[in-house]
mmCIF file with all atom_site columns, C-alpha atoms and ligand atoms in Angstrom:
data_model
loop_
_atom_site.group_PDB
_atom_site.id
_atom_site.type_symbol
_atom_site.label_atom_id
_atom_site.label_alt_id
_atom_site.label_comp_id
_atom_site.label_asym_id
_atom_site.label_entity_id
_atom_site.label_seq_id
_atom_site.pdbx_PDB_ins_code
_atom_site.Cartn_x
_atom_site.Cartn_y
_atom_site.Cartn_z
_atom_site.occupancy
_atom_site.B_iso_or_equiv
_atom_site.pdbx_formal_charge
_atom_site.auth_seq_id
_atom_site.auth_comp_id
_atom_site.auth_asym_id
_atom_site.auth_atom_id
_atom_site.pdbx_PDB_model_num
ATOM   1   C CA  . MET A 1 1   ? 103.801 48.256 -39.632 1.00 80.00 ? 736  MET A CA  1
ATOM   2   C CA  . PRO A 1 2   ? 101.352 50.579 -37.674 1.00 92.00 ? 737  PRO A CA  1
ATOM   3   C CA  . GLU A 1 3   ? 99.603  49.458 -34.473 1.00 96.00 ? 738  GLU A CA  1
ATOM   4   C CA  . LEU A 1 4   ? 96.071  47.766 -35.112 1.00 98.00 ? 739  LEU A CA  1
ATOM   5   C CA  . GLN A 1 5   ? 93.704  49.464 -32.812 1.00 98.00 ? 740  GLN A CA  1
ATOM   6   C CA  . ILE A 1 6   ? 90.361  47.944 -31.548 1.00 98.00 ? 741  ILE A CA  1
ATOM   7   C CA  . ILE A 1 7   ? 88.291  50.744 -30.510 1.00 98.00 ? 742  ILE A CA  1
ATOM   8   C CA  . GLY A 1 8   ? 85.429  50.062 -28.084 1.00 98.00 ? 743  GLY A CA  1
ATOM   9   C CA  . ALA A 1 9   ? 84.230  48.765 -24.659 1.00 98.00 ? 744  ALA A CA  1
ATOM   10  C CA  . PRO A 1 10  ? 85.383  45.470 -23.571 1.00 98.00 ? 745  PRO A CA  1
ATOM   11  C CA  . GLN A 1 11  ? 82.106  44.533 -22.216 1.00 98.00 ? 746  GLN A CA  1
ATOM   12  C CA  . SER A 1 12  ? 80.766  44.343 -25.881 1.00 98.00 ? 747  SER A CA  1
ATOM   13  C CA  . ASN A 1 13  ? 80.358  40.819 -27.346 1.00 98.00 ? 748  ASN A CA  1
ATOM   14  C CA  . TYR A 1 14  ? 81.004  42.434 -30.763 1.00 99.00 ? 749  TYR A CA  1
ATOM   15  C CA  . VAL A 1 15  ? 84.278  43.934 -29.251 1.00 99.00 ? 750  VAL A CA  1
ATOM   16  C CA  . CYS A 1 16  ? 85.188  40.637 -27.688 1.00 99.00 ? 751  CYS A CA  1
ATOM   17  C CA  . MET A 1 17  ? 84.714  38.797 -30.739 1.00 99.00 ? 752  MET A CA  1
ATOM   18  C CA  . THR A 1 18  ? 87.077  40.971 -32.886 1.00 99.00 ? 753  THR A CA  1
ATOM   19  C CA  . ARG A 1 19  ? 89.752  40.694 -30.007 1.00 99.00 ? 754  ARG A CA  1
ATOM   20  C CA  . ILE A 1 20  ? 89.383  36.872 -30.310 1.00 99.00 ? 755  ILE A CA  1
ATOM   21  C CA  . ALA A 1 21  ? 89.665  36.942 -33.993 1.00 99.00 ? 756  ALA A CA  1
ATOM   22  C CA  . CYS A 1 22  ? 93.089  39.105 -33.726 1.00 98.00 ? 757  CYS A CA  1
ATOM   23  C CA  . ARG A 1 23  ? 94.452  36.633 -31.140 1.00 98.00 ? 758  ARG A CA  1
ATOM   24  C CA  . GLU A 1 24  ? 93.428  33.652 -33.317 1.00 98.00 ? 759  GLU A CA  1
ATOM   25  C CA  . LYS A 1 25  ? 94.873  35.199 -36.385 1.00 98.00 ? 760  LYS A CA  1
ATOM   26  C CA  . GLY A 1 26  ? 98.105  36.026 -34.593 1.00 98.00 ? 761  GLY A CA  1
ATOM   27  C CA  . VAL A 1 27  ? 97.596  39.728 -35.094 1.00 98.00 ? 762  VAL A CA  1
ATOM   28  C CA  . PRO A 1 28  ? 99.002  42.171 -32.089 1.00 98.00 ? 763  PRO A CA  1
ATOM   29  C CA  . TYR A 1 29  ? 96.525  44.815 -31.333 1.00 98.00 ? 764  TYR A CA  1
ATOM   30  C CA  . THR A 1 30  ? 95.810  47.509 -28.806 1.00 98.00 ? 765  THR A CA  1
ATOM   31  C CA  . LEU A 1 31  ? 92.357  47.922 -27.174 1.00 98.00 ? 766  LEU A CA  1
ATOM   32  C CA  . VAL A 1 32  ? 91.282  51.360 -26.957 1.00 98.00 ? 767  VAL A CA  1
ATOM   33  C CA  . PRO A 1 33  ? 88.446  51.771 -24.595 1.00 98.00 ? 768  PRO A CA  1
ATOM   34  C CA  . ALA A 1 34  ? 85.652  53.804 -25.963 1.00 98.00 ? 769  ALA A CA  1
ATOM   35  C CA  . ARG A 1 35  ? 81.825  54.224 -25.436 1.00 97.00 ? 770  ARG A CA  1
ATOM   36  C CA  . PRO A 1 36  ? 79.415  54.030 -28.387 1.00 98.00 ? 771  PRO A CA  1
ATOM   37  C CA  . HIS A 1 37  ? 78.643  57.472 -29.787 1.00 98.00 ? 772  HIS A CA  1
ATOM   38  C CA  . SER A 1 38  ? 81.895  58.831 -28.220 1.00 98.00 ? 773  SER A CA  1
ATOM   39  C CA  . PRO A 1 39  ? 83.772  61.243 -30.730 1.00 98.00 ? 774  PRO A CA  1
ATOM   40  C CA  . GLU A 1 40  ? 86.333  58.482 -31.732 1.00 97.00 ? 775  GLU A CA  1
ATOM   41  C CA  . VAL A 1 41  ? 83.628  56.121 -32.485 1.00 98.00 ? 776  VAL A CA  1
ATOM   42  C CA  . ASP A 1 42  ? 81.412  58.559 -34.204 1.00 98.00 ? 777  ASP A CA  1
ATOM   43  C CA  . ALA A 1 43  ? 84.335  59.447 -36.264 1.00 98.00 ? 778  ALA A CA  1
ATOM   44  C CA  . ILE A 1 44  ? 84.433  55.968 -38.005 1.00 98.00 ? 779  ILE A CA  1
ATOM   45  C CA  . HIS A 1 45  ? 81.135  54.288 -37.434 1.00 98.00 ? 780  HIS A CA  1
ATOM   46  C CA  . PRO A 1 46  ? 78.098  56.156 -39.180 1.00 98.00 ? 781  PRO A CA  1
ATOM   47  C CA  . PHE A 1 47  ? 75.730  55.149 -36.357 1.00 98.00 ? 782  PHE A CA  1
ATOM   48  C CA  . GLY A 1 48  ? 78.113  55.226 -33.469 1.00 98.00 ? 783  GLY A CA  1
ATOM   49  C CA  . LYS A 1 49  ? 78.401  51.619 -32.729 1.00 98.00 ? 784  LYS A CA  1
ATOM   50  C CA  . ILE A 1 50  ? 81.273  49.704 -31.190 1.00 98.00 ? 785  ILE A CA  1
ATOM   51  C CA  . PRO A 1 51  ? 83.801  48.232 -32.267 1.00 98.00 ? 786  PRO A CA  1
ATOM   52  C CA  . VAL A 1 52  ? 85.546  50.150 -34.744 1.00 99.00 ? 787  VAL A CA  1
ATOM   53  C CA  . MET A 1 53  ? 89.127  49.826 -36.066 1.00 99.00 ? 788  MET A CA  1
ATOM   54  C CA  . ARG A 1 54  ? 92.159  51.776 -36.968 1.00 98.00 ? 789  ARG A CA  1
ATOM   55  C CA  . HIS A 1 55  ? 95.314  50.593 -38.695 1.00 98.00 ? 790  HIS A CA  1
ATOM   56  C CA  . GLY A 1 56  ? 97.352  53.115 -40.094 1.00 98.00 ? 791  GLY A CA  1
ATOM   57  C CA  . ASP A 1 57  ? 95.195  54.939 -42.563 1.00 98.00 ? 792  ASP A CA  1
ATOM   58  C CA  . VAL A 1 58  ? 92.413  52.075 -42.514 1.00 98.00 ? 793  VAL A CA  1
ATOM   59  C CA  . THR A 1 59  ? 89.568  52.914 -40.543 1.00 98.00 ? 794  THR A CA  1
ATOM   60  C CA  . LEU A 1 60  ? 86.554  50.314 -40.355 1.00 99.00 ? 795  LEU A CA  1
ATOM   61  C CA  . SER A 1 61  ? 83.286  49.829 -38.456 1.00 98.00 ? 796  SER A CA  1
ATOM   62  C CA  . GLU A 1 62  ? 81.077  46.692 -38.150 1.00 98.00 ? 797  GLU A CA  1
ATOM   63  C CA  . SER A 1 63  ? 82.603  43.640 -36.493 1.00 98.00 ? 798  SER A CA  1
ATOM   64  C CA  . ARG A 1 64  ? 82.257  41.278 -39.808 1.00 98.00 ? 799  ARG A CA  1
ATOM   65  C CA  . ALA A 1 65  ? 84.300  43.937 -41.760 1.00 98.00 ? 800  ALA A CA  1
ATOM   66  C CA  . ILE A 1 66  ? 86.879  44.317 -39.136 1.00 99.00 ? 801  ILE A CA  1
ATOM   67  C CA  . CYS A 1 67  ? 87.357  40.584 -39.115 1.00 99.00 ? 802  CYS A CA  1
ATOM   68  C CA  . TYR A 1 68  ? 87.371  40.433 -42.888 1.00 98.00 ? 803  TYR A CA  1
ATOM   69  C CA  . TYR A 1 69  ? 90.355  42.960 -42.834 1.00 98.00 ? 804  TYR A CA  1
ATOM   70  C CA  . ILE A 1 70  ? 92.062  40.883 -39.881 1.00 98.00 ? 805  ILE A CA  1
ATOM   71  C CA  . ASP A 1 71  ? 91.792  37.773 -41.781 1.00 98.00 ? 806  ASP A CA  1
ATOM   72  C CA  . HIS A 1 72  ? 92.978  38.971 -45.219 1.00 98.00 ? 807  HIS A CA  1
ATOM   73  C CA  . ALA A 1 73  ? 95.548  41.921 -44.538 1.00 98.00 ? 808  ALA A CA  1
ATOM   74  C CA  . PHE A 1 74  ? 97.791  39.511 -42.237 1.00 98.00 ? 809  PHE A CA  1
ATOM   75  C CA  . ASP A 1 75  ? 99.382  36.050 -42.445 1.00 98.00 ? 810  ASP A CA  1
ATOM   76  C CA  . GLY A 1 76  ? 98.101  33.511 -40.214 1.00 98.00 ? 811  GLY A CA  1
ATOM   77  C CA  . PRO A 1 77  ? 95.520  30.692 -39.969 1.00 98.00 ? 812  PRO A CA  1
ATOM   78  C CA  . PRO A 1 78  ? 92.215  31.508 -42.024 1.00 98.00 ? 813  PRO A CA  1
ATOM   79  C CA  . LEU A 1 79  ? 89.479  32.789 -39.663 1.00 98.00 ? 814  LEU A CA  1
ATOM   80  C CA  . ALA A 1 80  ? 86.827  31.886 -42.201 1.00 98.00 ? 815  ALA A CA  1
ATOM   81  C CA  . PRO A 1 81  ? 87.642  28.786 -44.402 1.00 98.00 ? 816  PRO A CA  1
ATOM   82  C CA  . ARG A 1 82  ? 88.621  29.589 -48.112 1.00 98.00 ? 817  ARG A CA  1
ATOM   83  C CA  . ASP A 1 83  ? 86.417  26.568 -49.395 1.00 98.00 ? 818  ASP A CA  1
ATOM   84  C CA  . PRO A 1 84  ? 83.538  28.080 -50.930 1.00 98.00 ? 819  PRO A CA  1
ATOM   85  C CA  . VAL A 1 85  ? 80.929  26.029 -49.010 1.00 98.00 ? 820  VAL A CA  1
ATOM   86  C CA  . LEU A 1 86  ? 82.467  26.143 -45.663 1.00 98.00 ? 821  LEU A CA  1
ATOM   87  C CA  . GLY A 1 87  ? 83.081  29.689 -46.090 1.00 98.00 ? 822  GLY A CA  1
ATOM   88  C CA  . ALA A 1 88  ? 79.557  30.366 -47.023 1.00 98.00 ? 823  ALA A CA  1
ATOM   89  C CA  . ARG A 1 89  ? 78.401  28.276 -44.080 1.00 98.00 ? 824  ARG A CA  1
ATOM   90  C CA  . THR A 1 90  ? 80.491  30.478 -41.808 1.00 98.00 ? 825  THR A CA  1
ATOM   91  C CA  . GLU A 1 91  ? 79.072  33.681 -43.138 1.00 98.00 ? 826  GLU A CA  1
ATOM   92  C CA  . GLU A 1 92  ? 75.517  31.955 -42.819 1.00 98.00 ? 827  GLU A CA  1
ATOM   93  C CA  . TRP A 1 93  ? 76.033  31.454 -39.002 1.00 98.00 ? 828  TRP A CA  1
ATOM   94  C CA  . VAL A 1 94  ? 77.674  34.799 -38.535 1.00 98.00 ? 829  VAL A CA  1
ATOM   95  C CA  . SER A 1 95  ? 74.461  36.410 -40.229 1.00 98.00 ? 830  SER A CA  1
ATOM   96  C CA  . LEU A 1 96  ? 71.949  34.041 -38.283 1.00 98.00 ? 831  LEU A CA  1
ATOM   97  C CA  . VAL A 1 97  ? 73.658  34.980 -35.039 1.00 98.00 ? 832  VAL A CA  1
ATOM   98  C CA  . ASN A 1 98  ? 73.697  38.667 -35.653 1.00 98.00 ? 833  ASN A CA  1
ATOM   99  C CA  . THR A 1 99  ? 70.339  38.969 -36.978 1.00 98.00 ? 834  THR A CA  1
ATOM   100 C CA  . HIS A 1 100 ? 68.320  36.620 -34.755 1.00 98.00 ? 835  HIS A CA  1
ATOM   101 C CA  . ILE A 1 101 ? 70.504  35.345 -31.618 1.00 98.00 ? 836  ILE A CA  1
ATOM   102 C CA  . ASP A 1 102 ? 72.103  38.539 -30.622 1.00 98.00 ? 837  ASP A CA  1
ATOM   103 C CA  . PRO A 1 103 ? 69.060  40.919 -30.959 1.00 98.00 ? 838  PRO A CA  1
ATOM   104 C CA  . LEU A 1 104 ? 67.176  38.491 -28.521 1.00 98.00 ? 839  LEU A CA  1
ATOM   105 C CA  . LEU A 1 105 ? 69.619  37.314 -26.055 1.00 98.00 ? 840  LEU A CA  1
ATOM   106 C CA  . VAL A 1 106 ? 71.941  40.464 -25.765 1.00 98.00 ? 841  VAL A CA  1
ATOM   107 C CA  . ARG A 1 107 ? 69.844  43.469 -26.996 1.00 98.00 ? 842  ARG A CA  1
ATOM   108 C CA  . GLN A 1 108 ? 66.461  42.299 -25.480 1.00 98.00 ? 843  GLN A CA  1
ATOM   109 C CA  . TYR A 1 109 ? 67.004  39.975 -22.607 1.00 98.00 ? 844  TYR A CA  1
ATOM   110 C CA  . LEU A 1 110 ? 70.518  40.810 -21.273 1.00 98.00 ? 845  LEU A CA  1
ATOM   111 C CA  . LEU A 1 111 ? 69.879  44.600 -21.332 1.00 97.00 ? 846  LEU A CA  1
ATOM   112 C CA  . ALA A 1 112 ? 66.533  43.922 -19.697 1.00 98.00 ? 847  ALA A CA  1
ATOM   113 C CA  . HIS A 1 113 ? 68.581  42.554 -16.712 1.00 97.00 ? 848  HIS A CA  1
ATOM   114 C CA  . LEU A 1 114 ? 71.619  45.032 -16.846 1.00 96.00 ? 849  LEU A CA  1
ATOM   115 C CA  . PHE A 1 115 ? 70.107  48.243 -18.065 1.00 95.00 ? 850  PHE A CA  1
ATOM   116 C CA  . PRO A 1 116 ? 66.209  47.875 -17.606 1.00 95.00 ? 851  PRO A CA  1
ATOM   117 C CA  . GLY A 1 117 ? 65.280  51.517 -17.410 1.00 94.00 ? 852  GLY A CA  1
ATOM   118 C CA  . THR A 1 118 ? 62.662  50.643 -14.767 1.00 95.00 ? 853  THR A CA  1
ATOM   119 C CA  . PRO A 1 119 ? 61.959  53.344 -12.107 1.00 96.00 ? 854  PRO A CA  1
ATOM   120 C CA  . ASP A 1 120 ? 63.797  51.345 -9.265  1.00 95.00 ? 855  ASP A CA  1
ATOM   121 C CA  . GLY A 1 121 ? 66.423  49.856 -11.587 1.00 93.00 ? 856  GLY A CA  1
ATOM   122 C CA  . SER A 1 122 ? 65.073  46.257 -11.264 1.00 95.00 ? 857  SER A CA  1
ATOM   123 C CA  . PRO A 1 123 ? 65.201  43.840 -14.160 1.00 96.00 ? 858  PRO A CA  1
ATOM   124 C CA  . ASP A 1 124 ? 62.406  44.460 -16.706 1.00 97.00 ? 859  ASP A CA  1
ATOM   125 C CA  . ARG A 1 125 ? 60.370  41.123 -15.985 1.00 97.00 ? 860  ARG A CA  1
ATOM   126 C CA  . ALA A 1 126 ? 58.009  41.576 -18.780 1.00 97.00 ? 861  ALA A CA  1
ATOM   127 C CA  . LYS A 1 127 ? 60.913  42.006 -21.514 1.00 97.00 ? 862  LYS A CA  1
ATOM   128 C CA  . ILE A 1 128 ? 62.865  38.903 -19.731 1.00 98.00 ? 863  ILE A CA  1
ATOM   129 C CA  . ASP A 1 129 ? 59.708  36.795 -19.735 1.00 98.00 ? 864  ASP A CA  1
ATOM   130 C CA  . ALA A 1 130 ? 58.903  37.625 -23.232 1.00 98.00 ? 865  ALA A CA  1
ATOM   131 C CA  . ALA A 1 131 ? 62.235  36.579 -24.336 1.00 98.00 ? 866  ALA A CA  1
ATOM   132 C CA  . LEU A 1 132 ? 62.610  33.279 -22.586 1.00 98.00 ? 867  LEU A CA  1
ATOM   133 C CA  . PRO A 1 133 ? 60.377  30.865 -24.738 1.00 98.00 ? 868  PRO A CA  1
ATOM   134 C CA  . LYS A 1 134 ? 62.448  32.107 -27.790 1.00 98.00 ? 869  LYS A CA  1
ATOM   135 C CA  . ILE A 1 135 ? 65.682  31.989 -26.158 1.00 98.00 ? 870  ILE A CA  1
ATOM   136 C CA  . GLU A 1 136 ? 64.948  28.227 -25.462 1.00 98.00 ? 871  GLU A CA  1
ATOM   137 C CA  . GLN A 1 137 ? 64.175  27.805 -29.038 1.00 98.00 ? 872  GLN A CA  1
ATOM   138 C CA  . HIS A 1 138 ? 67.405  29.378 -30.138 1.00 98.00 ? 873  HIS A CA  1
ATOM   139 C CA  . SER A 1 139 ? 69.343  27.129 -27.377 1.00 98.00 ? 874  SER A CA  1
ATOM   140 C CA  . ALA A 1 140 ? 67.784  23.935 -28.809 1.00 98.00 ? 875  ALA A CA  1
ATOM   141 C CA  . LEU A 1 141 ? 68.750  25.119 -32.206 1.00 98.00 ? 876  LEU A CA  1
ATOM   142 C CA  . LEU A 1 142 ? 72.382  25.836 -31.379 1.00 98.00 ? 877  LEU A CA  1
ATOM   143 C CA  . ASP A 1 143 ? 72.571  22.669 -29.236 1.00 98.00 ? 878  ASP A CA  1
ATOM   144 C CA  . ARG A 1 144 ? 71.782  20.575 -32.323 1.00 98.00 ? 879  ARG A CA  1
ATOM   145 C CA  . ALA A 1 145 ? 74.150  22.635 -34.550 1.00 98.00 ? 880  ALA A CA  1
ATOM   146 C CA  . VAL A 1 146 ? 77.320  21.859 -32.542 1.00 98.00 ? 881  VAL A CA  1
ATOM   147 C CA  . ALA A 1 147 ? 76.194  18.250 -31.750 1.00 98.00 ? 882  ALA A CA  1
ATOM   148 C CA  . ARG A 1 148 ? 77.983  16.408 -34.532 1.00 97.00 ? 883  ARG A CA  1
ATOM   149 C CA  . THR A 1 149 ? 81.543  18.030 -34.549 1.00 98.00 ? 884  THR A CA  1
ATOM   150 C CA  . GLY A 1 150 ? 81.680  20.344 -31.780 1.00 98.00 ? 885  GLY A CA  1
ATOM   151 C CA  . TYR A 1 151 ? 81.883  23.398 -34.131 1.00 99.00 ? 886  TYR A CA  1
ATOM   152 C CA  . LEU A 1 152 ? 79.297  25.413 -35.954 1.00 98.00 ? 887  LEU A CA  1
ATOM   153 C CA  . VAL A 1 153 ? 81.070  24.774 -39.174 1.00 98.00 ? 888  VAL A CA  1
ATOM   154 C CA  . GLY A 1 154 ? 82.698  21.759 -40.505 1.00 98.00 ? 889  GLY A CA  1
ATOM   155 C CA  . ASP A 1 155 ? 85.435  20.299 -37.977 1.00 97.00 ? 890  ASP A CA  1
ATOM   156 C CA  . SER A 1 156 ? 87.535  23.215 -37.201 1.00 98.00 ? 891  SER A CA  1
ATOM   157 C CA  . PHE A 1 157 ? 87.091  26.532 -35.081 1.00 98.00 ? 892  PHE A CA  1
ATOM   158 C CA  . THR A 1 158 ? 86.019  29.367 -37.432 1.00 99.00 ? 893  THR A CA  1
ATOM   159 C CA  . LEU A 1 159 ? 84.829  32.987 -37.187 1.00 99.00 ? 894  LEU A CA  1
ATOM   160 C CA  . ALA A 1 160 ? 81.246  31.582 -36.845 1.00 99.00 ? 895  ALA A CA  1
ATOM   161 C CA  . ASP A 1 161 ? 82.407  30.346 -33.460 1.00 99.00 ? 896  ASP A CA  1
ATOM   162 C CA  . ILE A 1 162 ? 84.246  33.272 -32.616 1.00 99.00 ? 897  ILE A CA  1
ATOM   163 C CA  . ASN A 1 163 ? 81.141  35.455 -33.309 1.00 99.00 ? 898  ASN A CA  1
ATOM   164 C CA  . LEU A 1 164 ? 78.863  33.276 -31.256 1.00 99.00 ? 899  LEU A CA  1
ATOM   165 C CA  . LEU A 1 165 ? 81.129  32.488 -28.190 1.00 99.00 ? 900  LEU A CA  1
ATOM   166 C CA  . PRO A 1 166 ? 80.758  36.108 -26.408 1.00 99.00 ? 901  PRO A CA  1
ATOM   167 C CA  . ILE A 1 167 ? 76.987  35.860 -26.671 1.00 99.00 ? 902  ILE A CA  1
ATOM   168 C CA  . LEU A 1 168 ? 77.289  32.338 -24.922 1.00 99.00 ? 903  LEU A CA  1
ATOM   169 C CA  . PHE A 1 169 ? 79.355  34.075 -22.334 1.00 98.00 ? 904  PHE A CA  1
ATOM   170 C CA  . TYR A 1 170 ? 76.618  36.395 -21.341 1.00 98.00 ? 905  TYR A CA  1
ATOM   171 C CA  . MET A 1 171 ? 74.011  33.522 -21.621 1.00 98.00 ? 906  MET A CA  1
ATOM   172 C CA  . ALA A 1 172 ? 75.895  31.615 -19.036 1.00 98.00 ? 907  ALA A CA  1
ATOM   173 C CA  . LYS A 1 173 ? 76.209  34.521 -16.676 1.00 97.00 ? 908  LYS A CA  1
ATOM   174 C CA  . MET A 1 174 ? 72.407  35.356 -16.508 1.00 97.00 ? 909  MET A CA  1
ATOM   175 C CA  . PRO A 1 175 ? 70.042  33.170 -14.239 1.00 97.00 ? 910  PRO A CA  1
ATOM   176 C CA  . GLU A 1 176 ? 67.394  32.048 -16.653 1.00 98.00 ? 911  GLU A CA  1
ATOM   177 C CA  . SER A 1 177 ? 69.522  31.457 -19.844 1.00 98.00 ? 912  SER A CA  1
ATOM   178 C CA  . GLY A 1 178 ? 72.321  30.210 -17.785 1.00 98.00 ? 913  GLY A CA  1
ATOM   179 C CA  . ALA A 1 179 ? 69.864  27.417 -16.644 1.00 98.00 ? 914  ALA A CA  1
ATOM   180 C CA  . MET A 1 180 ? 68.930  26.773 -20.324 1.00 98.00 ? 915  MET A CA  1
ATOM   181 C CA  . LEU A 1 181 ? 72.665  26.606 -21.311 1.00 98.00 ? 916  LEU A CA  1
ATOM   182 C CA  . ARG A 1 182 ? 73.246  23.946 -18.897 1.00 98.00 ? 917  ARG A CA  1
ATOM   183 C CA  . ARG A 1 183 ? 70.458  21.844 -20.145 1.00 98.00 ? 918  ARG A CA  1
ATOM   184 C CA  . ALA A 1 184 ? 71.486  22.045 -23.706 1.00 98.00 ? 919  ALA A CA  1
ATOM   185 C CA  . THR A 1 185 ? 74.455  19.669 -22.598 1.00 98.00 ? 920  THR A CA  1
ATOM   186 C CA  . LYS A 1 186 ? 75.996  19.863 -26.211 1.00 98.00 ? 921  LYS A CA  1
ATOM   187 C CA  . LEU A 1 187 ? 76.037  23.701 -26.343 1.00 99.00 ? 922  LEU A CA  1
ATOM   188 C CA  . ASP A 1 188 ? 77.171  23.911 -22.868 1.00 98.00 ? 923  ASP A CA  1
ATOM   189 C CA  . ALA A 1 189 ? 80.056  21.637 -23.521 1.00 98.00 ? 924  ALA A CA  1
ATOM   190 C CA  . TYR A 1 190 ? 80.894  23.504 -26.567 1.00 99.00 ? 925  TYR A CA  1
ATOM   191 C CA  . TYR A 1 191 ? 80.926  26.619 -24.678 1.00 98.00 ? 926  TYR A CA  1
ATOM   192 C CA  . ARG A 1 192 ? 83.159  25.527 -21.950 1.00 98.00 ? 927  ARG A CA  1
ATOM   193 C CA  . ARG A 1 193 ? 85.668  23.957 -24.360 1.00 98.00 ? 928  ARG A CA  1
ATOM   194 C CA  . HIS A 1 194 ? 85.986  27.011 -26.699 1.00 98.00 ? 929  HIS A CA  1
ATOM   195 C CA  . TRP A 1 195 ? 85.879  29.427 -23.939 1.00 98.00 ? 930  TRP A CA  1
ATOM   196 C CA  . ALA A 1 196 ? 88.816  27.959 -22.570 1.00 98.00 ? 931  ALA A CA  1
ATOM   197 C CA  . ARG A 1 197 ? 91.047  29.197 -25.428 1.00 98.00 ? 932  ARG A CA  1
ATOM   198 C CA  . PRO A 1 198 ? 93.691  31.473 -24.431 1.00 98.00 ? 933  PRO A CA  1
ATOM   199 C CA  . SER A 1 199 ? 92.128  34.021 -27.081 1.00 98.00 ? 934  SER A CA  1
ATOM   200 C CA  . ALA A 1 200 ? 88.803  33.976 -25.349 1.00 98.00 ? 935  ALA A CA  1
ATOM   201 C CA  . GLN A 1 201 ? 90.151  34.073 -21.970 1.00 98.00 ? 936  GLN A CA  1
ATOM   202 C CA  . GLU A 1 202 ? 92.335  37.244 -22.797 1.00 98.00 ? 937  GLU A CA  1
ATOM   203 C CA  . ALA A 1 203 ? 89.319  39.052 -24.301 1.00 98.00 ? 938  ALA A CA  1
ATOM   204 C CA  . THR A 1 204 ? 86.773  37.887 -21.500 1.00 98.00 ? 939  THR A CA  1
ATOM   205 C CA  . PRO A 1 205 ? 84.496  40.719 -20.896 1.00 98.00 ? 940  PRO A CA  1
ATOM   206 C CA  . PRO A 1 206 ? 84.881  42.582 -17.498 1.00 97.00 ? 941  PRO A CA  1
ATOM   207 C CA  . PRO A 1 207 ? 81.639  43.372 -15.659 1.00 94.00 ? 942  PRO A CA  1
ATOM   208 C CA  . PHE A 1 208 ? 79.741  46.565 -16.831 1.00 92.00 ? 943  PHE A CA  1
ATOM   209 C CA  . PRO A 1 209 ? 80.526  49.419 -14.352 1.00 87.00 ? 944  PRO A CA  1
ATOM   210 C CA  . GLY A 1 210 ? 78.086  49.246 -11.306 1.00 81.00 ? 945  GLY A CA  1
ATOM   211 C CA  . ARG A 1 211 ? 76.371  46.020 -12.780 1.00 80.00 ? 946  ARG A CA  1
ATOM   212 C CA  . GLN A 1 212 ? 76.269  42.405 -11.674 1.00 69.00 ? 947  GLN A CA  1
ATOM   213 C CA  . ALA A 1 213 ? 77.788  41.168 -15.139 1.00 76.00 ? 948  ALA A CA  1
HETATM 214 N N1  . GSH B 2 .   ? 76.370  45.414 -36.566 1.00 55.72 ? 1121 GSH B N1  1
HETATM 215 C C1  . GSH B 2 .   ? 77.322  46.084 -35.417 1.00 55.72 ? 1121 GSH B C1  1
HETATM 216 C C2  . GSH B 2 .   ? 76.642  45.825 -34.002 1.00 55.72 ? 1121 GSH B C2  1
HETATM 217 C C3  . GSH B 2 .   ? 77.825  46.762 -32.953 1.00 55.72 ? 1121 GSH B C3  1
HETATM 218 C C4  . GSH B 2 .   ? 76.830  46.925 -31.765 1.00 55.72 ? 1121 GSH B C4  1
HETATM 219 O O1  . GSH B 2 .   ? 75.644  46.656 -31.776 1.00 55.72 ? 1121 GSH B O1  1
HETATM 220 N N2  . GSH B 2 .   ? 77.427  47.099 -30.784 1.00 55.72 ? 1121 GSH B N2  1
HETATM 221 C C5  . GSH B 2 .   ? 76.857  47.655 -29.608 1.00 55.72 ? 1121 GSH B C5  1
HETATM 222 C C6  . GSH B 2 .   ? 77.710  47.244 -28.437 1.00 55.72 ? 1121 GSH B C6  1
HETATM 223 S S1  . GSH B 2 .   ? 77.659  45.366 -28.262 1.00 55.72 ? 1121 GSH B S1  1
HETATM 224 C C7  . GSH B 2 .   ? 76.612  49.162 -29.667 1.00 55.72 ? 1121 GSH B C7  1
HETATM 225 O O2  . GSH B 2 .   ? 77.563  49.704 -30.075 1.00 55.72 ? 1121 GSH B O2  1
HETATM 226 N N3  . GSH B 2 .   ? 75.491  49.631 -29.148 1.00 55.72 ? 1121 GSH B N3  1
HETATM 227 C C8  . GSH B 2 .   ? 75.161  51.030 -29.025 1.00 55.72 ? 1121 GSH B C8  1
HETATM 228 C C9  . GSH B 2 .   ? 74.115  51.365 -29.772 1.00 55.72 ? 1121 GSH B C9  1
HETATM 229 O O3  . GSH B 2 .   ? 73.382  50.599 -30.446 1.00 55.72 ? 1121 GSH B O3  1
HETATM 230 O O4  . GSH B 2 .   ? 73.850  52.576 -29.826 1.00 55.72 ? 1121 GSH B O4  1
HETATM 231 C C10 . GSH B 2 .   ? 78.707  45.074 -35.545 1.00 55.72 ? 1121 GSH B C10 1
HETATM 232 O O5  . GSH B 2 .   ? 78.497  44.043 -35.946 1.00 55.72 ? 1121 GSH B O5  1
HETATM 233 O O6  . GSH B 2 .   ? 79.724  45.658 -35.197 1.00 55.72 ? 1121 GSH B O6  1
#
């Protein structure tokens, strides 16, 4: 069996979730560090984004596609439920998080802290302050979503949780969003409980070089 490679920077929440998925499925993998738009990434992702994956002759881009492959090409516990309703709910949450939560919390807010592009390198307050009311709404929505069972879908750990957890890791680290997370008590408990899983601990993003998180 060829080695499965996850190619990308370990700080990326999308790289992190594919690593958690491998570990939860019981699939050994090697992390090949690479930055977005580097030649090895551009060779696989049409827009140069990370993660990308290589497994023998199979190359894939996009975290959801990579996780589909991990889930279906190997034995092990299902990452997405095979029940049609629960499977669809899992896809629903992956899509909601990737199209609404990640763009706001990671692309707008986190990057305004870490890579602000301001003349003196200080956080971009305008972008941060603009994001905060919406992050509060997202936080309340997620708090309600996990309140009943402690999972996003049904009563077991699925790809929906795997996809969200690395974003919550960054939410917990930043000052304003961290305070919001601690106020959303169900979401905070959900994050702490699941982030303690060995799969998440092993994939915990290291700090960005030269940054605070
Ligand atoms: N839809 C992609 C998103 C991946 C993504 O946005 N990766 C970020 C790092 S977390 C990236 O490569 N950013 C560089 C860029 O957008 O140019 C996926 O699910 O894999």
